[in-house]
PDB file of C-alpha atoms and ligand atoms in Angstrom:
ATOM      1  CA  MET I   1     100.158 107.987  72.151  1.00  0.00           C
ATOM      2  CA  LYS I   2      97.576 110.096  73.795  1.00  0.00           C
ATOM      3  CA  GLU I   3      98.370 111.487  77.193  1.00  0.00           C
ATOM      4  CA  TYR I   4      94.743 112.462  78.157  1.00  0.00           C
ATOM      5  CA  PHE I   5      91.290 111.779  76.865  1.00  0.00           C
ATOM      6  CA  THR I   6      88.371 114.165  76.788  1.00  0.00           C
ATOM      7  CA  LEU I   7      84.935 113.282  77.931  1.00  0.00           C
ATOM      8  CA  ALA I   8      83.862 113.576  74.300  1.00  0.00           C
ATOM      9  CA  GLU I   9      86.456 111.006  73.147  1.00  0.00           C
ATOM     10  CA  ILE I  10      85.428 108.638  76.002  1.00  0.00           C
ATOM     11  CA  ASP I  11      81.803 108.971  74.888  1.00  0.00           C
ATOM     12  CA  GLU I  12      82.737 108.424  71.300  1.00  0.00           C
ATOM     13  CA  VAL I  13      84.020 104.929  72.224  1.00  0.00           C
ATOM     14  CA  ALA I  14      81.027 104.262  74.588  1.00  0.00           C
ATOM     15  CA  GLN I  15      78.754 105.081  71.635  1.00  0.00           C
ATOM     16  CA  VAL I  16      80.573 102.659  69.371  1.00  0.00           C
ATOM     17  CA  ILE I  17      80.055  99.902  71.837  1.00  0.00           C
ATOM     18  CA  ARG I  18      76.409 100.749  72.326  1.00  0.00           C
ATOM     19  CA  SER I  19      75.978 100.308  68.603  1.00  0.00           C
ATOM     20  CA  LEU I  20      77.512  96.872  68.621  1.00  0.00           C
ATOM     21  CA  THR I  21      75.649  95.357  71.510  1.00  0.00           C
ATOM     22  CA  LYS I  22      72.049  95.110  72.782  1.00  0.00           C
ATOM     23  CA  HIS I  23      73.326  94.675  76.385  1.00  0.00           C
ATOM     24  CA  GLN I  24      73.604  97.276  79.001  1.00  0.00           C
ATOM     25  CA  PRO I  25      76.287  96.203  81.221  1.00  0.00           C
ATOM     26  CA  LYS I  26      76.317  96.902  85.093  1.00  0.00           C
ATOM     27  CA  VAL I  27      79.344  94.916  85.989  1.00  0.00           C
ATOM     28  CA  GLY I  28      82.900  95.234  84.441  1.00  0.00           C
ATOM     29  CA  LEU I  29      85.271  92.388  84.475  1.00  0.00           C
ATOM     30  CA  ILE I  30      89.041  92.764  83.609  1.00  0.00           C
ATOM     31  CA  LEU I  31      90.788  89.502  83.023  1.00  0.00           C
ATOM     32  CA  GLY I  32      94.541  89.384  83.584  1.00  0.00           C
ATOM     33  CA  SER I  33      97.392  87.115  82.159  1.00  0.00           C
ATOM     34  CA  GLY I  34      96.268  83.483  81.521  1.00  0.00           C
ATOM     35  CA  LEU I  35      92.699  84.168  82.992  1.00  0.00           C
ATOM     36  CA  GLY I  36      90.927  85.128  79.828  1.00  0.00           C
ATOM     37  CA  ASP I  37      89.026  81.808  79.731  1.00  0.00           C
ATOM     38  CA  LEU I  38      86.736  83.046  82.439  1.00  0.00           C
ATOM     39  CA  ALA I  39      84.940  84.875  79.737  1.00  0.00           C
ATOM     40  CA  ASN I  40      84.053  81.681  77.888  1.00  0.00           C
ATOM     41  CA  SER I  41      80.971  80.979  80.107  1.00  0.00           C
ATOM     42  CA  ILE I  42      79.234  84.279  79.269  1.00  0.00           C
ATOM     43  CA  GLU I  43      75.729  83.609  77.764  1.00  0.00           C
ATOM     44  CA  ASP I  44      74.322  85.351  74.702  1.00  0.00           C
ATOM     45  CA  PRO I  45      77.720  87.076  74.057  1.00  0.00           C
ATOM     46  CA  ASP I  46      78.588  89.994  71.844  1.00  0.00           C
ATOM     47  CA  PHE I  47      82.148  90.052  70.960  1.00  0.00           C
ATOM     48  CA  ILE I  48      83.996  93.242  70.090  1.00  0.00           C
ATOM     49  CA  PRO I  49      87.651  92.964  68.998  1.00  0.00           C
ATOM     50  CA  TYR I  50      89.728  95.737  70.455  1.00  0.00           C
ATOM     51  CA  PRO I  51      90.934  97.048  66.978  1.00  0.00           C
ATOM     52  CA  ASN I  52      87.212  97.866  66.093  1.00  0.00           C
ATOM     53  CA  LEU I  53      87.119 100.536  68.790  1.00  0.00           C
ATOM     54  CA  PRO I  54      88.698 104.057  68.525  1.00  0.00           C
ATOM     55  CA  TYR I  55      91.594 104.876  70.721  1.00  0.00           C
ATOM     56  CA  TRP I  56      91.345 101.492  72.541  1.00  0.00           C
ATOM     57  CA  PRO I  57      94.735  99.935  73.412  1.00  0.00           C
ATOM     58  CA  THR I  58      95.389  96.365  72.281  1.00  0.00           C
ATOM     59  CA  SER I  59      97.585  94.022  74.340  1.00  0.00           C
ATOM     60  CA  THR I  60     100.653  92.740  72.547  1.00  0.00           C
ATOM     61  CA  VAL I  61     101.306  90.166  75.378  1.00  0.00           C
ATOM     62  CA  HIS I  62     101.130  86.368  74.775  1.00  0.00           C
ATOM     63  CA  GLY I  63      98.243  85.091  77.057  1.00  0.00           C
ATOM     64  CA  HIS I  64      96.083  88.072  76.439  1.00  0.00           C
ATOM     65  CA  SER I  65      93.598  87.907  73.714  1.00  0.00           C
ATOM     66  CA  GLY I  66      92.111  91.265  72.795  1.00  0.00           C
ATOM     67  CA  GLN I  67      88.335  91.534  72.743  1.00  0.00           C
ATOM     68  CA  LEU I  68      85.364  92.736  74.804  1.00  0.00           C
ATOM     69  CA  VAL I  69      82.748  89.969  75.661  1.00  0.00           C
ATOM     70  CA  ILE I  70      79.460  91.500  76.674  1.00  0.00           C
ATOM     71  CA  GLY I  71      76.696  89.315  77.826  1.00  0.00           C
ATOM     72  CA  LYS I  72      74.979  87.471  80.826  1.00  0.00           C
ATOM     73  CA  LEU I  73      76.696  85.754  83.603  1.00  0.00           C
ATOM     74  CA  GLU I  74      74.542  84.405  86.590  1.00  0.00           C
ATOM     75  CA  GLY I  75      71.865  86.719  85.656  1.00  0.00           C
ATOM     76  CA  GLN I  76      74.066  89.950  85.682  1.00  0.00           C
ATOM     77  CA  THR I  77      74.978  91.776  82.427  1.00  0.00           C
ATOM     78  CA  VAL I  78      78.679  92.058  82.271  1.00  0.00           C
ATOM     79  CA  ILE I  79      81.255  93.671  80.107  1.00  0.00           C
ATOM     80  CA  THR I  80      84.486  91.635  80.076  1.00  0.00           C
ATOM     81  CA  MET I  81      87.923  92.593  78.904  1.00  0.00           C
ATOM     82  CA  GLN I  82      89.502  89.467  77.620  1.00  0.00           C
ATOM     83  CA  GLY I  83      93.067  90.878  77.871  1.00  0.00           C
ATOM     84  CA  ARG I  84      94.207  94.231  78.947  1.00  0.00           C
ATOM     85  CA  ALA I  85      96.958  96.655  77.915  1.00  0.00           C
ATOM     86  CA  HIS I  86      99.825  97.415  80.215  1.00  0.00           C
ATOM     87  CA  TYR I  87     101.958 100.511  80.666  1.00  0.00           C
ATOM     88  CA  TYR I  88     105.106  98.645  79.870  1.00  0.00           C
ATOM     89  CA  GLU I  89     103.793  97.967  76.429  1.00  0.00           C
ATOM     90  CA  GLY I  90     104.335 101.718  75.623  1.00  0.00           C
ATOM     91  CA  TYR I  91     100.782 102.998  76.288  1.00  0.00           C
ATOM     92  CA  SER I  92     100.149 106.044  78.265  1.00  0.00           C
ATOM     93  CA  MET I  93      98.424 105.775  81.635  1.00  0.00           C
ATOM     94  CA  ALA I  94      95.365 107.396  80.151  1.00  0.00           C
ATOM     95  CA  GLU I  95      95.230 104.740  77.310  1.00  0.00           C
ATOM     96  CA  VAL I  96      95.785 101.922  79.882  1.00  0.00           C
ATOM     97  CA  THR I  97      92.813 103.082  81.854  1.00  0.00           C
ATOM     98  CA  LEU I  98      90.612 104.292  78.978  1.00  0.00           C
ATOM     99  CA  PRO I  99      88.494 101.040  79.106  1.00  0.00           C
ATOM    100  CA  VAL I 100      87.495 101.737  82.675  1.00  0.00           C
ATOM    101  CA  ARG I 101      86.359 105.350  81.790  1.00  0.00           C
ATOM    102  CA  VAL I 102      84.202 103.972  78.956  1.00  0.00           C
ATOM    103  CA  MET I 103      82.676 101.303  81.265  1.00  0.00           C
ATOM    104  CA  GLN I 104      81.733 104.084  83.519  1.00  0.00           C
ATOM    105  CA  ARG I 105      79.930 105.883  80.700  1.00  0.00           C
ATOM    106  CA  LEU I 106      78.159 102.689  79.788  1.00  0.00           C
ATOM    107  CA  GLY I 107      76.725 102.516  83.228  1.00  0.00           C
ATOM    108  CA  VAL I 108      78.895 100.013  84.938  1.00  0.00           C
ATOM    109  CA  GLU I 109      78.712 100.292  88.682  1.00  0.00           C
ATOM    110  CA  ILE I 110      80.978  97.471  89.965  1.00  0.00           C
ATOM    111  CA  LEU I 111      84.486  96.526  88.684  1.00  0.00           C
ATOM    112  CA  ILE I 112      86.037  93.190  89.267  1.00  0.00           C
ATOM    113  CA  VAL I 113      89.620  93.302  88.284  1.00  0.00           C
ATOM    114  CA  THR I 114      91.904  90.281  88.248  1.00  0.00           C
ATOM    115  CA  ASN I 115      95.579  89.828  87.570  1.00  0.00           C
ATOM    116  CA  ALA I 116      98.393  87.321  87.745  1.00  0.00           C
ATOM    117  CA  ALA I 117     100.803  88.163  90.591  1.00  0.00           C
ATOM    118  CA  GLY I 118     104.033  87.016  92.109  1.00  0.00           C
ATOM    119  CA  ALA I 119     103.886  86.082  95.843  1.00  0.00           C
ATOM    120  CA  ILE I 120     106.098  88.093  98.089  1.00  0.00           C
ATOM    121  CA  ASN I 121     104.367  86.681 101.206  1.00  0.00           C
ATOM    122  CA  SER I 122     106.036  83.392 101.922  1.00  0.00           C
ATOM    123  CA  GLU I 123     102.754  81.747 102.827  1.00  0.00           C
ATOM    124  CA  TYR I 124     101.444  82.039  99.449  1.00  0.00           C
ATOM    125  CA  VAL I 125     102.026  79.298  96.726  1.00  0.00           C
ATOM    126  CA  PRO I 126     101.242  79.280  92.977  1.00  0.00           C
ATOM    127  CA  GLY I 127      97.526  78.670  92.422  1.00  0.00           C
ATOM    128  CA  ASP I 128      96.377  80.546  95.579  1.00  0.00           C
ATOM    129  CA  VAL I 129      93.881  83.312  95.351  1.00  0.00           C
ATOM    130  CA  MET I 130      94.541  86.712  96.984  1.00  0.00           C
ATOM    131  CA  PHE I 131      91.873  89.368  97.423  1.00  0.00           C
ATOM    132  CA  LEU I 132      93.192  92.924  97.380  1.00  0.00           C
ATOM    133  CA  SER I 133      92.621  94.548 100.677  1.00  0.00           C
ATOM    134  CA  ASP I 134      94.653  97.539  99.629  1.00  0.00           C
ATOM    135  CA  HIS I 135      97.403  98.432  97.190  1.00  0.00           C
ATOM    136  CA  ILE I 136     100.688 100.238  97.055  1.00  0.00           C
ATOM    137  CA  ALA I 137     100.492 102.383  93.942  1.00  0.00           C
ATOM    138  CA  MET I 138     104.250 102.363  93.336  1.00  0.00           C
ATOM    139  CA  ILE I 139     103.965 103.225  89.666  1.00  0.00           C
ATOM    140  CA  ALA I 140     101.433 106.071  90.421  1.00  0.00           C
ATOM    141  CA  MET I 141     103.284 107.502  93.477  1.00  0.00           C
ATOM    142  CA  THR I 142     106.315 108.478  91.459  1.00  0.00           C
ATOM    143  CA  GLY I 143     104.500 110.587  88.921  1.00  0.00           C
ATOM    144  CA  ASN I 144     102.797 108.127  86.709  1.00  0.00           C
ATOM    145  CA  ASN I 145      99.305 108.601  88.220  1.00  0.00           C
ATOM    146  CA  PRO I 146      96.539 107.863  85.586  1.00  0.00           C
ATOM    147  CA  LEU I 147      94.712 111.008  86.957  1.00  0.00           C
ATOM    148  CA  ARG I 148      97.595 113.362  85.941  1.00  0.00           C
ATOM    149  CA  GLY I 149      96.365 115.914  83.624  1.00  0.00           C
ATOM    150  CA  PRO I 150      93.040 117.979  83.386  1.00  0.00           C
ATOM    151  CA  ASN I 151      90.587 116.623  85.962  1.00  0.00           C
ATOM    152  CA  LEU I 152      87.375 115.236  84.404  1.00  0.00           C
ATOM    153  CA  ASP I 153      84.858 116.689  86.897  1.00  0.00           C
ATOM    154  CA  GLU I 154      81.960 114.667  85.475  1.00  0.00           C
ATOM    155  CA  PHE I 155      83.756 111.533  87.031  1.00  0.00           C
ATOM    156  CA  GLY I 156      85.113 112.706  90.247  1.00  0.00           C
ATOM    157  CA  PRO I 157      87.052 115.325  92.186  1.00  0.00           C
ATOM    158  CA  ARG I 158      90.627 116.516  91.626  1.00  0.00           C
ATOM    159  CA  PHE I 159      91.948 114.815  94.759  1.00  0.00           C
ATOM    160  CA  PRO I 160      89.937 111.594  95.112  1.00  0.00           C
ATOM    161  CA  ASP I 161      90.106 109.509  98.290  1.00  0.00           C
ATOM    162  CA  MET I 162      91.809 106.108  98.236  1.00  0.00           C
ATOM    163  CA  SER I 163      91.267 105.060 101.853  1.00  0.00           C
ATOM    164  CA  GLN I 164      88.859 102.250 100.775  1.00  0.00           C
ATOM    165  CA  ALA I 165      89.889 101.423  97.237  1.00  0.00           C
ATOM    166  CA  TYR I 166      88.613  97.824  97.599  1.00  0.00           C
ATOM    167  CA  ASP I 167      84.989  97.406  98.593  1.00  0.00           C
ATOM    168  CA  ARG I 168      84.742  95.597 101.924  1.00  0.00           C
ATOM    169  CA  VAL I 169      81.293  94.182 101.271  1.00  0.00           C
ATOM    170  CA  LEU I 170      82.265  92.633  98.036  1.00  0.00           C
ATOM    171  CA  LEU I 171      85.459  91.366  99.594  1.00  0.00           C
ATOM    172  CA  GLU I 172      83.694  89.723 102.584  1.00  0.00           C
ATOM    173  CA  LYS I 173      81.010  88.139 100.282  1.00  0.00           C
ATOM    174  CA  SER I 174      83.648  86.767  97.906  1.00  0.00           C
ATOM    175  CA  LYS I 175      85.639  85.352 100.700  1.00  0.00           C
ATOM    176  CA  LYS I 176      82.571  83.428 102.004  1.00  0.00           C
ATOM    177  CA  ILE I 177      81.810  82.075  98.607  1.00  0.00           C
ATOM    178  CA  ALA I 178      85.390  80.946  98.353  1.00  0.00           C
ATOM    179  CA  ASP I 179      85.314  79.320 101.734  1.00  0.00           C
ATOM    180  CA  LYS I 180      82.029  77.467 100.926  1.00  0.00           C
ATOM    181  CA  ASN I 181      83.636  76.173  97.782  1.00  0.00           C
ATOM    182  CA  ASN I 182      86.847  75.030  99.600  1.00  0.00           C
ATOM    183  CA  ILE I 183      88.969  77.596  97.670  1.00  0.00           C
ATOM    184  CA  LYS I 184      91.911  78.799  99.772  1.00  0.00           C
ATOM    185  CA  THR I 185      92.208  82.593  99.640  1.00  0.00           C
ATOM    186  CA  PHE I 186      94.199  85.243 101.337  1.00  0.00           C
ATOM    187  CA  SER I 187      93.593  89.003 101.702  1.00  0.00           C
ATOM    188  CA  GLY I 188      96.707  91.086 101.052  1.00  0.00           C
ATOM    189  CA  VAL I 189      98.476  94.099  99.726  1.00  0.00           C
ATOM    190  CA  TYR I 190      99.187  94.308  95.922  1.00  0.00           C
ATOM    191  CA  VAL I 191     101.955  96.454  94.762  1.00  0.00           C
ATOM    192  CA  SER I 192     102.009  97.613  91.136  1.00  0.00           C
ATOM    193  CA  LEU I 193     105.269  98.246  89.254  1.00  0.00           C
ATOM    194  CA  SER I 194     105.759  99.193  85.633  1.00  0.00           C
ATOM    195  CA  GLY I 195     107.624  96.004  84.497  1.00  0.00           C
ATOM    196  CA  PRO I 196     108.295  94.439  82.053  1.00  0.00           C
ATOM    197  CA  SER I 197     111.518  93.207  83.854  1.00  0.00           C
ATOM    198  CA  PHE I 198     110.681  91.008  86.739  1.00  0.00           C
ATOM    199  CA  GLU I 199     112.061  92.167  90.142  1.00  0.00           C
ATOM    200  CA  SER I 200     115.589  91.607  91.404  1.00  0.00           C
ATOM    201  CA  PRO I 201     115.883  89.815  94.803  1.00  0.00           C
ATOM    202  CA  ALA I 202     116.777  93.267  96.354  1.00  0.00           C
ATOM    203  CA  ASP I 203     113.739  94.881  94.750  1.00  0.00           C
ATOM    204  CA  LEU I 204     111.615  92.082  96.303  1.00  0.00           C
ATOM    205  CA  ARG I 205     113.049  92.422  99.752  1.00  0.00           C
ATOM    206  CA  PHE I 206     112.342  96.172  99.627  1.00  0.00           C
ATOM    207  CA  LEU I 207     108.785  95.489  98.540  1.00  0.00           C
ATOM    208  CA  ARG I 208     108.354  93.056 101.401  1.00  0.00           C
ATOM    209  CA  ALA I 209     109.722  95.454 103.788  1.00  0.00           C
ATOM    210  CA  ILE I 210     107.126  98.198 102.740  1.00  0.00           C
ATOM    211  CA  GLY I 211     104.328  95.737 103.265  1.00  0.00           C
ATOM    212  CA  ALA I 212     103.508  94.171  99.896  1.00  0.00           C
ATOM    213  CA  ASP I 213     102.138  90.612  99.820  1.00  0.00           C
ATOM    214  CA  ALA I 214     102.013  90.154  96.056  1.00  0.00           C
ATOM    215  CA  VAL I 215     103.512  92.020  93.060  1.00  0.00           C
ATOM    216  CA  GLY I 216     102.360  92.620  89.544  1.00  0.00           C
ATOM    217  CA  MET I 217     102.408  95.083  86.552  1.00  0.00           C
ATOM    218  CA  SER I 218      98.760  96.108  86.220  1.00  0.00           C
ATOM    219  CA  THR I 219      95.527  96.707  88.155  1.00  0.00           C
ATOM    220  CA  VAL I 220      96.335  99.714  90.303  1.00  0.00           C
ATOM    221  CA  PRO I 221      95.936 102.313  87.536  1.00  0.00           C
ATOM    222  CA  GLU I 222      92.623 100.874  86.592  1.00  0.00           C
ATOM    223  CA  VAL I 223      91.511 100.785  90.180  1.00  0.00           C
ATOM    224  CA  ILE I 224      92.491 104.500  90.729  1.00  0.00           C
ATOM    225  CA  ILE I 225      90.413 105.480  87.680  1.00  0.00           C
ATOM    226  CA  ALA I 226      87.481 103.397  88.848  1.00  0.00           C
ATOM    227  CA  ARG I 227      87.486 104.887  92.337  1.00  0.00           C
ATOM    228  CA  HIS I 228      87.795 108.367  90.903  1.00  0.00           C
ATOM    229  CA  GLY I 229      84.559 107.684  89.069  1.00  0.00           C
ATOM    230  CA  GLY I 230      83.024 106.089  92.190  1.00  0.00           C
ATOM    231  CA  LEU I 231      82.853 102.436  90.981  1.00  0.00           C
ATOM    232  CA  ARG I 232      82.766  99.764  93.724  1.00  0.00           C
ATOM    233  CA  VAL I 233      85.911  97.572  93.073  1.00  0.00           C
ATOM    234  CA  LEU I 234      86.799  93.981  93.877  1.00  0.00           C
ATOM    235  CA  GLY I 235      90.440  93.007  93.154  1.00  0.00           C
ATOM    236  CA  ILE I 236      91.620  89.507  92.868  1.00  0.00           C
ATOM    237  CA  SER I 237      95.203  88.248  92.334  1.00  0.00           C
ATOM    238  CA  GLY I 238      95.810  84.686  91.070  1.00  0.00           C
ATOM    239  CA  ILE I 239      99.192  83.835  92.409  1.00  0.00           C
ATOM    240  CA  SER I 240     101.248  82.566  89.613  1.00  0.00           C
ATOM    241  CA  ASN I 241     104.713  82.168  91.023  1.00  0.00           C
ATOM    242  CA  LYS I 242     106.747  82.731  94.142  1.00  0.00           C
ATOM    243  CA  ALA I 243     108.821  85.939  93.909  1.00  0.00           C
ATOM    244  CA  ASN I 244     112.410  85.261  93.884  1.00  0.00           C
ATOM    245  CA  LEU I 245     113.492  86.819  97.168  1.00  0.00           C
ATOM    246  CA  ASP I 246     116.729  84.866  97.721  1.00  0.00           C
ATOM    247  CA  GLY I 247     117.899  84.824  94.083  1.00  0.00           C
ATOM    248  CA  THR I 248     117.839  81.041  93.774  1.00  0.00           C
ATOM    249  CA  THR I 249     114.997  80.664  91.185  1.00  0.00           C
ATOM    250  CA  ILE I 250     113.888  82.425  88.047  1.00  0.00           C
ATOM    251  CA  THR I 251     110.483  83.815  87.101  1.00  0.00           C
ATOM    252  CA  THR I 252     109.093  83.270  83.593  1.00  0.00           C
ATOM    253  CA  HIS I 253     106.019  84.372  81.778  1.00  0.00           C
ATOM    254  CA  ASP I 254     105.264  80.736  80.943  1.00  0.00           C
ATOM    255  CA  GLU I 255     105.080  79.964  84.647  1.00  0.00           C
ATOM    256  CA  VAL I 256     102.484  82.725  84.900  1.00  0.00           C
ATOM    257  CA  LEU I 257     100.357  81.291  82.239  1.00  0.00           C
ATOM    258  CA  GLU I 258     100.658  77.730  83.500  1.00  0.00           C
ATOM    259  CA  ALA I 259      99.272  78.843  86.855  1.00  0.00           C
ATOM    260  CA  GLY I 260      96.421  80.412  85.007  1.00  0.00           C
ATOM    261  CA  LYS I 261      95.067  76.978  84.221  1.00  0.00           C
ATOM    262  CA  VAL I 262      94.438  76.068  87.938  1.00  0.00           C
ATOM    263  CA  LEU I 263      93.357  79.638  88.721  1.00  0.00           C
ATOM    264  CA  VAL I 264      90.631  80.002  86.065  1.00  0.00           C
ATOM    265  CA  PRO I 265      88.221  77.418  87.720  1.00  0.00           C
ATOM    266  CA  ARG I 266      88.869  78.964  91.148  1.00  0.00           C
ATOM    267  CA  LEU I 267      88.332  82.493  90.002  1.00  0.00           C
ATOM    268  CA  THR I 268      85.237  81.420  87.791  1.00  0.00           C
ATOM    269  CA  THR I 269      83.605  79.910  90.981  1.00  0.00           C
ATOM    270  CA  ILE I 270      84.247  82.927  93.036  1.00  0.00           C
ATOM    271  CA  VAL I 271      83.040  85.495  90.429  1.00  0.00           C
ATOM    272  CA  ARG I 272      79.990  83.395  89.439  1.00  0.00           C
ATOM    273  CA  GLY I 273      79.197  83.066  93.100  1.00  0.00           C
ATOM    274  CA  LEU I 274      79.392  86.763  93.671  1.00  0.00           C
ATOM    275  CA  LEU I 275      77.378  87.835  90.563  1.00  0.00           C
ATOM    276  CA  SER I 276      74.624  85.286  91.586  1.00  0.00           C
ATOM    277  CA  GLU I 277      74.259  87.039  94.947  1.00  0.00           C
ATOM    278  CA  MET I 278      74.018  90.494  93.497  1.00  0.00           C
TER     279      MET I 278
HETATM  280  N1  HPA U 301     106.444  89.990  89.316  1.00  0.00           N
HETATM  281  C1  HPA U 301     105.737  90.896  88.705  1.00  0.00           C
HETATM  282  N2  HPA U 301     104.700  90.710  87.957  1.00  0.00           N
HETATM  283  C2  HPA U 301     104.191  89.505  87.923  1.00  0.00           C
HETATM  284  C3  HPA U 301     104.854  88.374  88.599  1.00  0.00           C
HETATM  285  C4  HPA U 301     106.071  88.718  89.311  1.00  0.00           C
HETATM  286  O1  HPA U 301     106.625  87.736  89.963  1.00  0.00           O
HETATM  287  N3  HPA U 301     104.107  87.314  88.366  1.00  0.00           N
HETATM  288  C5  HPA U 301     102.949  87.674  87.627  1.00  0.00           C
HETATM  289  N4  HPA U 301     103.010  88.940  87.386  1.00  0.00           N
END
């Protein structure tokens, strides 16, 4: 396991990708649990399985296939992660976020990051879409910040700002596109935990009290790295289940994957609409 990557190592990965595709992506897309099918509509695709890339973390989780899909979507050149690695799989924060660093070196300027999340906000139901207006970096706040270690000055400063982690222009545009297509959306706060155990009812009441609307096990590390490097970020949660605040139901990974089926067409519409307006 590597705790840090040097710029030379990040560039080594970028160089391998350049040698395997003719495309020069400007938009990065990370697809969460059960949402990988969004990549199927990419045109003129080059596929790069994760094991073909040095240092690259591969996901061991069911519902995450592991490859890059690079090609055209609505006239934009996109690099898509069909599946991502998580901290709970045993990777370091540097490994979990390496793909974002590599995207930055490839020339990506906008990152669209999606995830499956549990609803803490009682208004949300499975299948709903929540745009991230902000996050609570629970996993990073307590010492596991992906920027821990030597600062890579080429990307950004030692103490980067997180006051506007999620780009307001991208968010407003996406919301309008969703409205136009009769897709119900919310804007809310996502809290990232390490997982892999789901939350206890008391955990969830705590998370509700501190202002979280949705909970998941990814996204925030990637967003911190993206913002450090100056990318504009759009974050989208597909609500896969109601979090179990009163202890009367149980949450399962199958439930998360099942919700993905209704969420993929909704997210596809939103992402395609946004790309077509860029
Ligand atoms: N909790 C944490 N992570 C999740 C959940 C949840 O309920 N649903 C999908 N990812």
